[in-house]
Amino acid sequence: MKKEKRQSLNFDSRAVYCPPDEATKSISPPIIMSSSFQYDAEIFQRIIDGERKSVNIYGRCGNPSEYQFEEQMMMIEGADACLATASGMAAISVTLFGLLKSGDHIVCDWTTYSSTHEMLDHRLTDYNIETTFVDTANPDAVRAAIRDNTKIIYFETIANPSMKVAAIPPLVEMAHERGIIVICDNTFASPYVMRPLEWGVDIVVESATKFIGGHSDVIGGAICMKSEILPKDFLEQIRWNTMVKLGAPIAPFNAWLLSRGIQTLSVRVERQCQSAAILAKHFENHPTVEKVWYPGLASHPQHDIAKAQMPKFGAMLTFDVGDGDRALKVLDNLDLSCFSASLGGVRTTTQIPALMAFLDIPKQERLEMGISDGMIRVSAGLEDVEDLMADFDAALALL
Ligand SMILES: Cc1ncc(COP(=O)(O)O)c(C=O)c1O
């Protein structure tokens, strides 16, 4: 099928279709495990002439299994270009180190994944790159934070763990008027729930480890781009000047697992969103639960924005049981759901953000980010939702 035709298909068809392998006609793509590739005089000349992606040079520079995954990511994100990376954090680091120079400034949401926050708040400051943290759901706060040297506005489509949803159009408008690049981390939503490039965002970073892989068995990341501001070959530039130099390529087998995950993304996430919505309603009416954060609930502060931007509200939710000890007691007594790091897999996973992902962030800072001690974050999986509710109810009854 021609690429243009595939691009014109609906999401599910774009995700499932995979061109047959040219050499073997296998409909499941081969995994090319080689770290090195044999040259001949003609290939060697092409490399010398600067032809790079179409010639296999060395595993750290690129690999056919990686290109296959990048092609599929482009299809599901609606991107013009994609660069796969070893992890979600590699996607974020490569993007930031590829774009920023000493003296640049970033405006970033208060609540992002903890390692992203730390990278901006501590690591990049060592290179004279400053970040102002604001509430990106408040466009006035973002406008006030922009400086002459602001290069990037950064946020997560559904923020971790507050489930905050920023209105994208005003952010894109104010950024593009000033030549600022908009980057968003779409990990919590997944491209099934939200495709930020369709809303004018310039770069989307994803931890493919989560919903895209979907089975808690692979680490990987992707940078997808569709931008009027950045050069068309920007991702190829950062492949060579940043990703290859930092040594952050995805492993071939991981790329293959992620390509396979994309093919079932819709059916998994559709069902996971349904279960998350049922669980959120259930917790909202639960006597032991103090508060629930889920974009699909009318009580969620950005419910209307979420409704306008997303056909689904995602498979992630958070609820509060009062304090860290109570949260730990609940998670320690779950049988069906799994108390573990990460999210987006077929099994329901739970964690306590204050004691896990955000443990290294000082308490006051964490509370300002809206992360209370008693929060429990849930990634809804594919188990029967009645069984899940019974599992949570049994654990909550012990409080
Ligand atoms: C929103 C978000 N972005 C990025 C990452 C980093 O992804 P990875 O673990 O694949 O590096 C995570 C990890 O949990 C995350 O939750």
XYZ file of C-alpha atoms and ligand atoms in Angstrom:
415
model
C 0.000 0.000 0.000
C 1.265 3.478 -0.864
C 2.234 5.626 2.136
C -0.281 8.366 1.194
C -3.103 5.822 1.138
C -2.084 4.444 4.522
C -1.998 7.977 5.918
C -5.564 8.528 4.700
C -6.911 5.493 6.607
C -8.626 5.652 9.973
C -6.527 5.252 13.128
C -7.070 1.501 13.679
C -6.140 0.625 10.106
C -3.050 2.846 10.207
C -1.972 1.133 13.429
C -2.514 -2.449 12.262
C -1.207 -2.268 8.701
C 2.441 -3.113 8.265
C 4.062 -3.434 4.823
C 5.449 -6.954 4.167
C 9.180 -7.388 4.452
C 10.679 -6.866 0.994
C 13.163 -9.759 1.128
C 10.985 -12.496 2.663
C 7.404 -11.164 2.306
C 6.828 -12.016 5.968
C 3.854 -10.053 7.283
C 5.480 -9.790 10.680
C 8.592 -7.669 10.194
C 11.941 -9.380 10.784
C 14.104 -8.360 13.726
C 17.505 -7.301 12.466
C 19.745 -7.915 15.452
C 22.998 -6.899 13.796
C 25.099 -4.176 15.422
C 27.167 -3.789 12.277
C 26.578 -4.004 8.532
C 28.810 -5.026 5.658
C 29.846 -2.311 3.208
C 30.898 -2.621 -0.411
C 32.496 0.063 -2.545
C 29.135 1.455 -3.676
C 27.661 1.532 -0.170
C 30.856 3.036 1.155
C 30.681 5.799 -1.453
C 27.059 6.532 -0.504
C 28.077 6.911 3.139
C 30.934 9.229 2.153
C 28.467 11.228 0.046
C 26.409 11.829 3.204
C 23.566 9.372 2.528
C 22.810 8.055 5.943
C 19.423 6.645 6.840
C 19.027 4.570 3.667
C 22.401 2.901 4.251
C 22.937 0.780 7.330
C 26.138 2.021 8.945
C 26.309 0.917 12.583
C 23.700 -0.077 15.181
C 24.013 3.082 17.262
C 23.252 5.203 14.193
C 20.113 3.307 13.180
C 18.743 -0.135 12.401
C 16.010 -1.476 10.053
C 13.846 -2.666 12.992
C 14.074 0.834 14.463
C 13.039 2.408 11.143
C 10.048 0.065 11.001
C 8.921 1.241 14.452
C 9.510 4.891 13.506
C 7.343 4.462 10.410
C 4.496 3.037 12.500
C 4.833 5.787 15.093
C 4.581 8.409 12.351
C 1.383 6.758 11.166
C -0.314 6.764 14.563
C 0.863 10.205 15.730
C 0.178 11.863 12.370
C 3.841 12.903 12.259
C 6.099 13.929 9.381
C 9.130 12.436 11.114
C 10.007 10.188 14.043
C 13.155 9.256 15.912
C 13.057 6.192 18.175
C 15.107 6.149 21.361
C 16.176 3.742 24.103
C 13.545 4.999 26.571
C 11.024 7.749 27.160
C 13.645 9.707 29.117
C 16.064 9.277 26.202
C 13.410 10.807 23.915
C 13.050 13.769 26.294
C 16.823 14.230 26.824
C 17.701 13.927 23.148
C 15.007 16.464 22.240
C 16.094 18.959 24.895
C 19.837 18.569 24.355
C 19.270 18.702 20.594
C 17.317 21.951 20.783
C 18.773 23.967 23.626
C 21.877 26.094 23.989
C 23.382 27.885 26.975
C 21.265 30.956 27.774
C 17.962 29.464 26.578
C 14.844 29.438 28.731
C 11.950 26.968 29.047
C 8.421 27.429 30.347
C 7.227 24.110 31.762
C 4.211 22.873 33.635
C 4.524 22.332 37.387
C 3.536 18.710 37.128
C 5.577 16.582 34.831
C 7.156 13.170 35.274
C 9.667 13.481 38.140
C 12.794 12.745 36.060
C 11.700 15.375 33.528
C 11.192 17.890 36.337
C 14.589 17.088 37.817
C 16.292 17.295 34.437
C 14.877 20.795 33.932
C 15.251 21.963 37.524
C 18.740 20.579 38.202
C 20.631 19.092 35.244
C 19.941 21.754 32.597
C 20.711 24.540 35.060
C 24.330 23.257 35.041
C 24.400 24.268 31.350
C 22.948 27.749 32.000
C 19.487 26.743 30.784
C 16.746 27.983 33.055
C 13.157 26.782 33.446
C 10.170 28.642 34.837
C 7.543 26.244 36.208
C 3.945 27.370 35.836
C 0.443 25.991 35.573
C 0.080 25.489 31.815
C -3.679 25.079 32.252
C -3.586 28.847 32.905
C -2.556 30.572 29.615
C -2.068 33.916 31.436
C 0.515 32.323 33.720
C 2.334 30.914 30.685
C 2.240 34.297 28.895
C 3.646 36.035 31.974
C 6.501 33.513 32.203
C 7.657 33.893 28.586
C 10.918 35.809 28.147
C 12.848 37.011 25.093
C 15.074 33.924 25.362
C 12.230 31.391 25.809
C 12.806 28.551 23.367
C 10.335 25.891 24.519
C 6.933 25.522 26.148
C 6.702 22.019 27.644
C 3.809 20.114 29.217
C 2.204 16.658 29.412
C -1.134 16.043 27.656
C -2.424 14.330 30.790
C -0.104 15.271 33.622
C 1.374 12.766 36.024
C -0.222 12.203 38.558
C -2.750 15.064 38.775
C -4.364 14.152 35.432
C -4.310 17.853 34.561
C -5.189 18.627 30.948
C -3.871 21.866 29.440
C -5.825 23.619 26.677
C -3.466 23.232 23.733
C -4.700 25.864 21.187
C -3.930 28.992 23.296
C -0.495 27.623 24.181
C 0.313 26.873 20.554
C -0.922 30.281 19.442
C 1.095 32.271 21.952
C 4.181 30.109 21.316
C 4.107 30.285 17.550
C 3.531 34.061 17.510
C 6.916 34.279 19.232
C 8.728 31.449 17.381
C 8.675 29.258 20.506
C 8.607 25.475 20.070
C 5.806 23.546 21.783
C 6.746 20.113 23.107
C 4.432 17.752 24.867
C 4.814 14.397 26.532
C 1.886 12.252 25.392
C 2.730 9.167 27.459
C -0.304 9.192 29.776
C -2.774 9.695 26.936
C -1.166 7.557 24.186
C -1.754 8.386 20.508
C -5.070 6.509 20.662
C -6.516 9.025 23.125
C -4.772 12.203 21.958
C -2.654 13.239 18.987
C -1.117 16.596 19.950
C 0.527 17.166 16.535
C -2.999 17.481 15.101
C -3.473 20.393 17.538
C -0.384 22.282 16.372
C 2.161 20.980 18.888
C 5.610 20.842 17.208
C 7.144 17.825 18.932
C 5.587 14.940 20.834
C 7.709 12.771 23.096
C 6.397 9.403 24.262
C 7.539 6.788 26.693
C 6.649 3.869 24.424
C 7.387 1.678 27.435
C 3.826 2.367 28.558
C 0.667 2.081 26.423
C 2.469 1.663 23.097
C 4.340 -1.463 24.229
C 1.402 -2.320 26.455
C 2.723 -5.498 28.086
C 5.275 -4.226 30.645
C 8.057 -6.052 28.829
C 9.998 -3.364 26.973
C 11.593 0.060 27.470
C 11.595 2.489 24.561
C 10.753 5.985 23.458
C 9.894 8.062 20.434
C 10.144 11.662 19.298
C 7.531 12.615 16.684
C 7.424 15.902 14.823
C 5.188 17.950 12.570
C 6.206 21.564 12.678
C 6.093 24.792 10.716
C 8.837 26.238 12.902
C 11.509 23.543 12.913
C 13.483 22.480 9.842
C 11.903 19.430 8.154
C 15.077 17.391 8.784
C 15.330 18.419 12.446
C 14.956 14.865 13.783
C 17.579 13.575 11.363
C 19.866 16.381 12.561
C 19.416 15.411 16.194
C 19.781 11.721 15.329
C 23.354 12.524 14.304
C 24.348 15.435 16.496
C 22.672 14.284 19.714
C 21.148 10.776 19.779
C 24.174 9.051 18.244
C 26.544 11.095 20.411
C 24.638 10.450 23.653
C 24.376 6.796 22.665
C 20.623 6.533 23.105
C 19.321 4.337 20.261
C 16.574 1.781 20.750
C 17.566 -1.913 20.663
C 16.215 -3.807 17.599
C 14.209 -6.327 19.615
C 12.631 -3.534 21.649
C 11.696 -1.687 18.463
C 10.085 -4.879 17.179
C 8.094 -5.408 20.398
C 6.879 -1.817 20.219
C 5.881 -2.170 16.549
C 3.839 -5.191 17.579
C 2.317 -3.284 20.500
C 1.096 -0.531 18.158
C -1.035 -3.083 16.289
C -3.199 -3.749 19.362
C -3.050 -0.254 20.878
C -6.639 0.723 20.024
C -8.367 -2.345 21.385
C -6.326 -2.358 24.552
C -6.620 1.343 25.326
C -10.300 1.530 24.389
C -11.083 -1.117 26.994
C -8.632 0.357 29.514
C -10.324 3.782 29.173
C -13.731 2.176 29.801
C -12.471 0.490 32.955
C -10.738 3.676 34.173
C -14.003 5.613 33.781
C -15.915 2.959 35.764
C -13.258 2.859 38.489
C -13.191 6.678 38.727
C -16.980 6.812 39.249
C -16.750 3.968 41.758
C -14.053 5.738 43.809
C -15.929 9.040 43.611
C -18.809 7.419 45.485
C -16.604 5.449 47.890
C -16.830 6.500 51.569
C -13.102 5.933 52.220
C -11.872 7.901 49.213
C -11.341 11.638 49.746
C -10.816 12.799 46.183
C -10.559 11.409 42.649
C -8.727 12.905 39.674
C -9.907 11.650 36.272
C -10.469 13.946 33.247
C -13.757 12.170 32.469
C -15.377 13.195 35.771
C -17.456 16.379 35.749
C -15.669 17.308 39.012
C -12.266 17.383 37.250
C -11.036 21.003 36.935
C -10.307 20.651 33.204
C -13.181 18.329 32.319
C -14.519 20.626 29.567
C -11.074 21.107 28.025
C -10.501 17.353 28.070
C -13.886 16.783 26.436
C -13.047 19.212 23.641
C -9.582 17.781 22.965
C -9.913 14.034 23.506
C -12.433 11.505 22.255
C -11.578 9.389 25.353
C -10.369 10.442 28.795
C -7.496 8.013 29.161
C -6.790 4.957 31.265
C -5.055 6.728 34.160
C -6.685 7.971 37.358
C -5.611 9.028 40.830
C -7.447 8.952 44.135
C -6.588 10.093 47.639
C -7.054 8.083 50.824
C -5.690 10.681 53.263
C -2.048 9.884 53.979
C 0.920 7.793 52.867
C 0.464 5.020 55.462
C -3.145 4.481 54.420
C -2.177 4.520 50.736
C 0.531 1.929 51.382
C -1.912 -0.264 53.316
C -4.344 -0.261 50.408
C -1.721 -1.135 47.799
C -0.109 -3.778 49.971
C -3.472 -5.537 50.238
C -4.384 -5.649 46.564
C -4.392 -9.134 45.084
C -5.400 -8.636 41.466
C -3.951 -5.193 40.768
C -0.209 -4.948 40.886
C 1.647 -2.517 43.205
C 4.497 -1.483 40.923
C 6.205 1.296 39.025
C 5.168 2.138 35.492
C 1.822 2.093 33.707
C 0.060 1.345 30.461
C 0.353 -2.441 30.573
C -2.334 -5.105 30.281
C -2.277 -5.554 34.063
C -3.703 -2.886 36.332
C -0.811 -1.236 38.134
C -0.885 1.088 41.119
C 1.619 3.321 42.817
C 1.968 6.046 45.433
C 3.444 9.033 43.575
C 4.709 10.792 46.736
C 6.672 7.709 47.856
C 7.763 6.461 44.440
C 8.215 8.586 41.301
C 8.321 11.876 43.265
C 10.292 10.652 46.300
C 13.358 12.755 45.415
C 11.361 15.982 45.075
C 11.287 18.048 48.322
C 7.909 17.751 50.086
C 6.974 21.447 49.813
C 7.776 21.456 46.093
C 5.813 18.243 45.641
C 2.767 19.655 47.427
C 2.965 22.782 45.225
C 2.896 20.402 42.252
C -0.420 19.121 43.638
C 0.926 15.738 44.734
C -0.438 14.889 48.163
C 0.852 12.131 50.465
C -2.248 9.935 50.208
C -2.528 9.828 46.415
C -2.793 6.433 44.735
C -2.264 6.354 40.980
C -3.981 3.646 38.970
C -3.272 2.510 35.430
C -6.343 0.516 34.426
C -5.537 -2.785 32.743
C -7.541 -5.418 30.919
C -8.867 -7.403 33.879
C -12.627 -7.673 34.374
C -13.639 -4.350 35.912
C -16.000 -5.964 38.460
C -13.060 -8.011 39.738
C -10.935 -4.873 39.917
C -13.548 -2.990 41.927
C -13.894 -5.938 44.321
C -10.085 -6.033 44.719
C -9.895 -2.307 45.576
C -12.973 -2.487 47.841
C -11.458 -5.340 49.860
C -8.228 -3.368 50.373
C -10.036 -0.094 51.153
C -12.216 -1.885 53.727
C -9.074 -2.480 55.836
C -8.634 1.277 56.481
C 4.856 10.834 31.656
C 6.149 10.093 31.552
N 7.075 10.516 30.672
C 8.244 9.871 30.529
C 8.572 8.784 31.293
C 9.893 8.098 31.120
O 9.736 6.940 30.381
P 10.798 5.737 30.372
O 10.675 5.047 31.683
O 10.420 4.923 29.194
O 12.153 6.366 30.233
C 7.629 8.295 32.212
C 7.941 7.105 33.028
O 7.190 6.692 33.884
C 6.382 8.970 32.353
O 5.460 8.564 33.235
